[in-house]
Each structure stands twice: as structure tokens, then as C-alpha cells.
């Protein structure tokens, strides 16, 4: 088997004695779209934070394409090909859309800023400050910032949060399309089950900071533990 | 950037910019004519002090604009420019030209090194640290009397020529006014170009959202320290000019009240525009002169004015002018 695009071994994180993430193992193959689901507080965002170095891991190893990146700062992990978007929109409000995409492009080995602007339908509002654009546009800008440079692995924390049903389905189609075209490995945290089951190759379920189940959408849908812990209540 | 929507939307910004640069040239030109239009040496001398204040305020305001940080201690760099120039000059420690160069470099250099540590600290804590650093240096120049006579200060005499130029030009109100005016313009243009540069954009991005800047792959501490250094360098230049003009250095140059006034000037002028703090300084200076003649309670009047300005025009006088201009152009 070839090396996984990204791998986490025994990832843990505590917040003042509380185990937000507790010994989670994760292996995602190249080109795979992996869904991460679980109830509120399950540790999904914490997993993203530990993988990208936003939160220091308290134990565990992160491997990107087989290379141990556990000791690297977020910036260095980004440069190594690991990009992310955020659950709470995290863009540069004082800069125009175009300026921030250009800025991201300058830092990347491959500057595909223009391509990303067009792909995400942001070209028309490139001249506008991010503070003045709609919430939906800001969500797409957050995603766009992560896509500049064509990362090998893309971590998306609820990219469709707060979007309308049509918007989130459009976002899902877009993601699937981009992942295929650019051969990006995607880890997608999402509460919208229609989106997750629609575009993910495999799904990981977290519960109380631990790994509850992992499998194909069909396996997850029929897993009794998942149904009782999550799907039963979310559906 | 090629879509028609983008082009039409950016078009209206164009006509507004052209009058901006024309206006800047008119202001610069008018200022240069002042000494030849019968302005008295007294007025010119006042203007020299005002422009030096404007330069200090420009440094403080630039830090706010580009780094989002409020310094309560920029007098440190102003005073440092003065002391690094004056002390070796008076004690004959260095070749005079060397002292001038050092005086221009040391404030920026010190700020860069300090900045690597203290610009990581956000908000009020940074302001307090900048104040603490300034007060430390203030205590040193106050207590170490062998340096420059402690709180008495020290007069500094310069050689007749430096770098082949007549130093007398720096002490005559007419010529010094012109030199300061042109230098201020050069500083403003330089800083404005910086804000337009890719590096300037990066520093704005870091001010806007430092975490995201890291997550798109940028190192953020050095750019922050670089902006701090630049703003300190401008303050240091102001201190050097003040020392040349007054021929005197004293701990007052590093006192927190000077840092405070510079901040007030920057707030009155507004920091969104690079030239805002300079405008604020000139207004502050003349306001102080006029009100100071009328009442000894001028600080109270300034305080009330500050409150009114921050309430009515949060973006300062420059913000107000920019708004008026935008309305005219529309
Ligand atoms: N910075 C923090 N300080 C303290 N506790 C935290 C912090 N971040 C997360 N937690 C806690 O860790 C647990 C996991 O949080 P996390 O944000 O990873 O959950 P999540 O699965 O992303 O939930 P959601 O679906 O609501 O986004 C929660 O109980 C949360 O309260
Ligand atoms: Mg979350």
C-alpha cells in the first residue's frame, strides 16, 4: 500500500484536564475525500487543530505523506502542503478579496490565485473588502484561501456552516469537483449529512474525543453505534 | 481582474486619486514658498517645532495603521536619536559624521530587536511594555549624570560642516523649516509607498488577522518588528532634527508626556491615512499655541477637543477630509 496522504497516530489534546481528543488514529489515502462527523463537542475541530498545529498536540504523531510534521509550526505545515479553512470564518476583513488571494499566492510555490478566484466565483467581487461581502461569500473566501497553492491535503471545518441548503449543496459539488481535478486529499468536518454522505469516500465518526467508527458511507449509515451516538439524534 | 464587473467597479476610484496627488503637490509647494512669502522667523521657528512633532506623530500613527499597535513610548526613539547624536558629539567619542549615521540607525535597530519580543504581545499589554521600555531609558539618562548632565540636559555643539554641508543651515529657522518640510514630505511618501508595496500588504494582513496569515504560510513576527523599526526610525529622525535645531538634549525628550502628546496628535489627525497624524500634529501645535495664550488650562481644552474628535470623527481629521472629498467626487 502506498503511503497515506495524512496520518495521525494516537492524537490527544486536553484542555485543563478535559480530554477533547483522546488517542485518535487516522489514515487518509491520497485523493480520498474523508468525512469527519460526530456530535457537538466530539473533538472534530480539535482534531483539525492538532493536525495543523493550531493547538499543540499533547501526545501523538502527525505524518504528511510519510513525513513526521508533529514538531512543525502551522506555517511550516502549510508550506509542506497542509492547508485548512476554519469553522468560524477566518479571513482578512480589512483586505479586499483579491488582495488576500494574491497574498496567499505569493507565499505558495504554485500561485493559482486567479484560478481559485474564478473556480469559487469570487472574481466579480475581487475588488471588495472582505468586511463588505456577504456571509456566504466570506465562507467561500475562507475556502479559497486554503485552496491557493493547491495543497496536497485540505482540512475543511464545516465549510457549509450557516449556508442555505442550495448554497451548501453547491459548495459540496464544488468541493468534489476540485478534489478530483486537483488531486487534493480532503478531510471534511460537516454536520450536513446530505453533504457528507453525498461526497465522501469514507467517513470517520468521533464521539467524546474518541474514534467511534470508520468506514464507507454505507457502513457508517448502518452502524448501530453510530446510529445511537449520532445519526439517531441528528436525522 | 479581467471581468467587466471589476473594471466598472474600480473605475470611480480613479478620478478621486488624481486630485489627491495634485492636492499633495499643491500643499508641498505652498509650504516651500512660505519662507519667501514674508513669514517671520518666529513663525518659521514654530513651524519647525510643529513639523518635528508631526514627524514623531507620523511614526506613532504608522505603527497603529500598519501594526494595529498603540505605543505609549515612542519618545524613547525620539530621545535616542537625540542622545546618540549629542553624547558622542559632546564627548568627542566618535567622528561626527559617524554619530549622525548612528543616531539615524540606532533607534530603528533597537526597535527591531525590541519588536521581535514585544510586538508579539497584543493590546494594552504592548502599550504598557512600550511605556516601560521608554521609562527605563528615561531613568538612565536622568540618573547617569556623566552621560549628559542628568536632568539638566546638555547643550551640543556641532562642527561647522557635516558631510560637506553647512550645519548652520540646520539652525537657521528659514533653511531648517525648508529642510524639515521636505524631509517630512519624503517620509510621508516613503511610508505611503511602503503601504502600497507587497510587504506593506502583508503587514496589513497580519494586523487584520495574524493567525490566518500564519495559516497561509507567513512568518509574522519579523514583519511586525520591521514595522515597529520603521516607525521608530521616523521618530528617531525627528529627534535628530530636534537636536540639530535646538542644540540641546535633555531627558524630557524621552518623557512619557511627549509619547502621550504624539499619540494625541495621531488620534486627532486619524491614522487611516499615512499623513493623518502629521496633520493632527500641526493642528495640535497651533491649537496649543493659541489656546495656551488665552488660558493656562490649555491641557483641559486639548482633552475636551480630543473627546469631541474621537466621538464625532473616529477616523480623525484625515478621515473627515477623505469623506468630504469622496462626497465631492461623487
Ligand atoms: N480552546 C479550548 N479551551 C477549552 N476547551 C476547549 C477548547 N477548544 C475546544 N474545547 C472543548 O473540547 C471539546 C471538543 O471541542 P471541538 O471544538 O473539537 O468540538 P467539535 O466536534 O468541533 O464540536 P462542534 O460540532 O460544536 O464544532 C469541547 O467540549 C470543547 O468545549
Ligand atoms: Mg467544531
Tab-separated table of N, CA, C and O in Angstrom, chain A residues 17-70:
chain	number	residue	atom	x	y	z
A	17	UNK	N	-7.286	19.460	31.763
A	17	UNK	CA	-7.700	18.187	32.333
A	17	UNK	C	-8.801	17.499	31.538
A	17	UNK	O	-8.994	16.289	31.642
A	18	UNK	N	-9.511	18.274	30.696
A	18	UNK	CA	-10.584	17.676	29.896
A	18	UNK	C	-10.022	17.116	28.586
A	18	UNK	O	-9.312	17.824	27.860
A	19	UNK	N	-10.309	15.846	28.323
A	19	UNK	CA	-9.747	15.211	27.130
A	19	UNK	C	-10.625	15.491	25.910
A	19	UNK	O	-11.611	14.807	25.672
A	20	UNK	N	-10.260	16.527	25.159
A	20	UNK	CA	-11.041	16.887	23.979
A	20	UNK	C	-10.766	15.903	22.847
A	20	UNK	O	-11.621	15.655	21.987
A	21	UNK	N	-9.566	15.352	22.847
A	21	UNK	CA	-9.183	14.367	21.836
A	21	UNK	C	-8.357	13.312	22.558
A	21	UNK	O	-7.398	13.639	23.244
A	22	UNK	N	-8.737	12.053	22.360
A	22	UNK	CA	-8.181	11.022	23.230
A	22	UNK	C	-7.689	9.822	22.421
A	22	UNK	O	-8.439	8.895	22.140
A	23	UNK	N	-6.431	9.884	22.010
A	23	UNK	CA	-5.815	8.747	21.331
A	23	UNK	C	-6.468	8.378	20.011
A	23	UNK	O	-6.768	7.200	19.770
A	24	UNK	N	-6.672	9.345	19.153
A	24	UNK	CA	-7.331	9.066	17.871
A	24	UNK	C	-6.302	8.700	16.793
A	24	UNK	O	-5.290	9.380	16.633
A	25	UNK	N	-6.563	7.605	16.082
A	25	UNK	CA	-5.740	7.205	14.934
A	25	UNK	C	-6.516	7.499	13.664
A	25	UNK	O	-7.732	7.322	13.612
A	26	UNK	N	-5.770	7.919	12.637
A	26	UNK	CA	-6.437	8.303	11.396
A	26	UNK	C	-5.485	8.103	10.235
A	26	UNK	O	-4.303	8.457	10.331
A	27	UNK	N	-5.966	7.476	9.161
A	27	UNK	CA	-5.146	7.318	7.962
A	27	UNK	C	-6.011	7.674	6.771
A	27	UNK	O	-7.078	7.090	6.593
A	28	UNK	N	-5.564	8.633	5.983
A	28	UNK	CA	-6.359	9.032	4.825
A	28	UNK	C	-5.523	8.845	3.566
A	28	UNK	O	-4.407	9.364	3.475
A	29	UNK	N	-6.071	8.099	2.612
A	29	UNK	CA	-5.326	7.794	1.380
A	29	UNK	C	-5.308	9.000	0.456
A	29	UNK	O	-6.156	9.888	0.545
A	30	UNK	N	-4.337	9.019	-0.431
A	30	UNK	CA	-4.225	10.098	-1.415
A	30	UNK	C	-5.479	10.211	-2.270
A	30	UNK	O	-5.994	9.206	-2.750
A	31	UNK	N	-5.956	11.434	-2.436
A	31	UNK	CA	-7.101	11.666	-3.307
A	31	UNK	C	-8.438	11.351	-2.670
A	31	UNK	O	-9.482	11.553	-3.278
A	32	UNK	N	-8.402	10.851	-1.454
A	32	UNK	CA	-9.652	10.487	-0.787
A	32	UNK	C	-10.364	11.732	-0.240
A	32	UNK	O	-9.719	12.699	0.146
A	33	UNK	N	-11.703	11.683	-0.245
A	33	UNK	CA	-12.468	12.699	0.472
A	33	UNK	C	-13.002	12.022	1.722
A	33	UNK	O	-13.819	11.110	1.643
A	34	UNK	N	-12.500	12.453	2.864
A	34	UNK	CA	-12.850	11.808	4.124
A	34	UNK	C	-13.762	12.707	4.932
A	34	UNK	O	-13.444	13.876	5.164
A	35	UNK	N	-14.887	12.190	5.323
A	35	UNK	CA	-15.782	12.957	6.175
A	35	UNK	C	-15.455	12.698	7.639
A	35	UNK	O	-15.097	11.581	8.011
A	36	UNK	N	-15.547	13.740	8.455
A	36	UNK	CA	-15.386	13.581	9.905
A	36	UNK	C	-16.689	14.055	10.531
A	36	UNK	O	-17.053	15.228	10.383
A	37	UNK	N	-17.393	13.141	11.181
A	37	UNK	CA	-18.659	13.559	11.782
A	37	UNK	C	-18.671	13.200	13.268
A	37	UNK	O	-17.796	12.487	13.753
A	38	UNK	N	-19.674	13.694	13.946
A	38	UNK	CA	-19.799	13.449	15.377
A	38	UNK	C	-20.603	14.562	16.001
A	38	UNK	O	-20.729	15.641	15.428
A	39	UNK	N	-21.152	14.287	17.195
A	39	UNK	CA	-21.982	15.304	17.858
A	39	UNK	C	-21.175	16.550	18.241
A	39	UNK	O	-19.947	16.527	18.182
A	40	UNK	N	-21.837	17.603	18.633
A	40	UNK	CA	-21.148	18.811	19.105
A	40	UNK	C	-20.216	18.456	20.249
A	40	UNK	O	-20.576	17.689	21.134
A	41	UNK	N	-19.000	18.994	20.176
A	41	UNK	CA	-18.037	18.741	21.240
A	41	UNK	C	-17.337	17.400	21.130
A	41	UNK	O	-16.621	16.994	22.041
A	42	UNK	N	-17.526	16.709	20.008
A	42	UNK	CA	-16.921	15.385	19.844
A	42	UNK	C	-15.406	15.468	19.668
A	42	UNK	O	-14.697	14.489	19.853
A	43	UNK	N	-14.920	16.641	19.290
A	43	UNK	CA	-13.469	16.793	19.100
A	43	UNK	C	-13.070	16.939	17.651
A	43	UNK	O	-11.881	16.850	17.311
A	44	UNK	N	-14.034	17.210	16.776
A	44	UNK	CA	-13.727	17.319	15.344
A	44	UNK	C	-12.814	18.507	15.055
A	44	UNK	O	-11.788	18.361	14.378
A	45	UNK	N	-13.186	19.660	15.574
A	45	UNK	CA	-12.340	20.845	15.337
A	45	UNK	C	-10.992	20.678	16.029
A	45	UNK	O	-9.956	21.109	15.510
A	46	UNK	N	-11.018	20.046	17.200
A	46	UNK	CA	-9.756	19.815	17.908
A	46	UNK	C	-8.838	18.928	17.063
A	46	UNK	O	-7.626	19.166	17.001
A	47	UNK	N	-9.419	17.935	16.406
A	47	UNK	CA	-8.616	17.080	15.525
A	47	UNK	C	-7.957	17.912	14.418
A	47	UNK	O	-6.770	17.778	14.138
A	48	UNK	N	-8.736	18.814	13.814
A	48	UNK	CA	-8.190	19.703	12.777
A	48	UNK	C	-7.063	20.565	13.348
A	48	UNK	O	-6.032	20.754	12.717
A	49	UNK	N	-7.310	21.071	14.559
A	49	UNK	CA	-6.316	21.955	15.179
A	49	UNK	C	-5.019	21.213	15.476
A	49	UNK	O	-3.926	21.753	15.325
A	50	UNK	N	-5.155	19.972	15.907
A	50	UNK	CA	-3.955	19.188	16.228
A	50	UNK	C	-3.211	18.819	14.940
A	50	UNK	O	-1.983	18.906	14.868
A	51	UNK	N	-3.949	18.468	13.909
A	51	UNK	CA	-3.298	18.108	12.645
A	51	UNK	C	-2.551	19.288	12.038
A	51	UNK	O	-1.467	19.135	11.478
A	52	UNK	N	-3.123	20.500	12.170
A	52	UNK	CA	-2.494	21.668	11.532
A	52	UNK	C	-1.570	22.426	12.478
A	52	UNK	O	-0.957	23.403	12.082
A	53	UNK	N	-1.520	21.990	13.737
A	53	UNK	CA	-0.613	22.643	14.668
A	53	UNK	C	-1.191	23.894	15.299
A	53	UNK	O	-0.495	24.642	15.962
A	54	UNK	N	-2.485	24.147	15.096
A	54	UNK	CA	-3.088	25.323	15.736
A	54	UNK	C	-3.132	25.102	17.240
A	54	UNK	O	-2.881	26.011	18.022
A	55	UNK	N	-3.474	23.879	17.628
A	55	UNK	CA	-3.396	23.508	19.035
A	55	UNK	C	-2.248	22.516	19.166
A	55	UNK	O	-2.168	21.562	18.402
A	56	UNK	N	-1.354	22.773	20.103
A	56	UNK	CA	-0.247	21.845	20.298
A	56	UNK	C	-0.805	20.501	20.729
A	56	UNK	O	-1.704	20.430	21.556
A	57	UNK	N	-0.300	19.451	20.115
A	57	UNK	CA	-0.756	18.117	20.474
A	57	UNK	C	-0.122	17.714	21.799
A	57	UNK	O	1.028	18.028	22.065
A	58	UNK	N	-0.917	17.052	22.638
A	58	UNK	CA	-0.329	16.513	23.872
A	58	UNK	C	-0.172	15.022	23.663
A	58	UNK	O	-0.922	14.216	24.168
A	59	UNK	N	0.764	14.675	22.841
A	59	UNK	CA	0.972	13.260	22.548
A	59	UNK	C	0.444	12.933	21.174
A	59	UNK	O	-0.531	13.517	20.712
A	60	UNK	N	1.112	12.006	20.506
A	60	UNK	CA	0.683	11.608	19.182
A	60	UNK	C	1.596	12.175	18.106
A	60	UNK	O	2.428	13.043	18.361
A	61	UNK	N	1.425	11.642	16.899
A	61	UNK	CA	2.289	11.994	15.780
A	61	UNK	C	1.440	12.322	14.573
A	61	UNK	O	0.430	11.673	14.334
A	62	UNK	N	1.866	13.340	13.825
A	62	UNK	CA	1.193	13.658	12.567
A	62	UNK	C	2.180	13.433	11.430
A	62	UNK	O	3.300	13.940	11.460
A	63	UNK	N	1.770	12.640	10.442
A	63	UNK	CA	2.625	12.372	9.286
A	63	UNK	C	1.939	12.896	8.038
A	63	UNK	O	0.771	12.605	7.799
A	64	UNK	N	2.675	13.677	7.266
A	64	UNK	CA	2.140	14.188	5.997
A	64	UNK	C	2.928	13.529	4.880
A	64	UNK	O	4.127	13.760	4.745
A	65	UNK	N	2.275	12.661	4.122
A	65	UNK	CA	2.976	11.914	3.081
A	65	UNK	C	4.148	11.122	3.653
A	65	UNK	O	5.192	11.012	3.023
A	66	UNK	N	3.986	10.623	4.866
A	66	UNK	CA	5.020	9.818	5.482
A	66	UNK	C	6.044	10.602	6.275
A	66	UNK	O	6.844	10.041	7.014
A	67	UNK	N	6.016	11.920	6.148
A	67	UNK	CA	6.994	12.743	6.854
A	67	UNK	C	6.401	13.233	8.182
A	67	UNK	O	5.281	13.724	8.211
A	68	UNK	N	7.168	13.074	9.237
A	68	UNK	CA	6.695	13.497	10.558
A	68	UNK	C	6.705	15.022	10.647
A	68	UNK	O	7.758	15.650	10.603
A	69	UNK	N	5.525	15.624	10.764
A	69	UNK	CA	5.459	17.090	10.846
A	69	UNK	C	5.010	17.555	12.232
A	69	UNK	O	4.677	18.719	12.417
A	70	UNK	N	5.027	16.638	13.188
A	70	UNK	CA	4.490	16.967	14.521
A	70	UNK	C	5.164	18.161	15.163
A	70	UNK	O	4.552	18.875	15.949
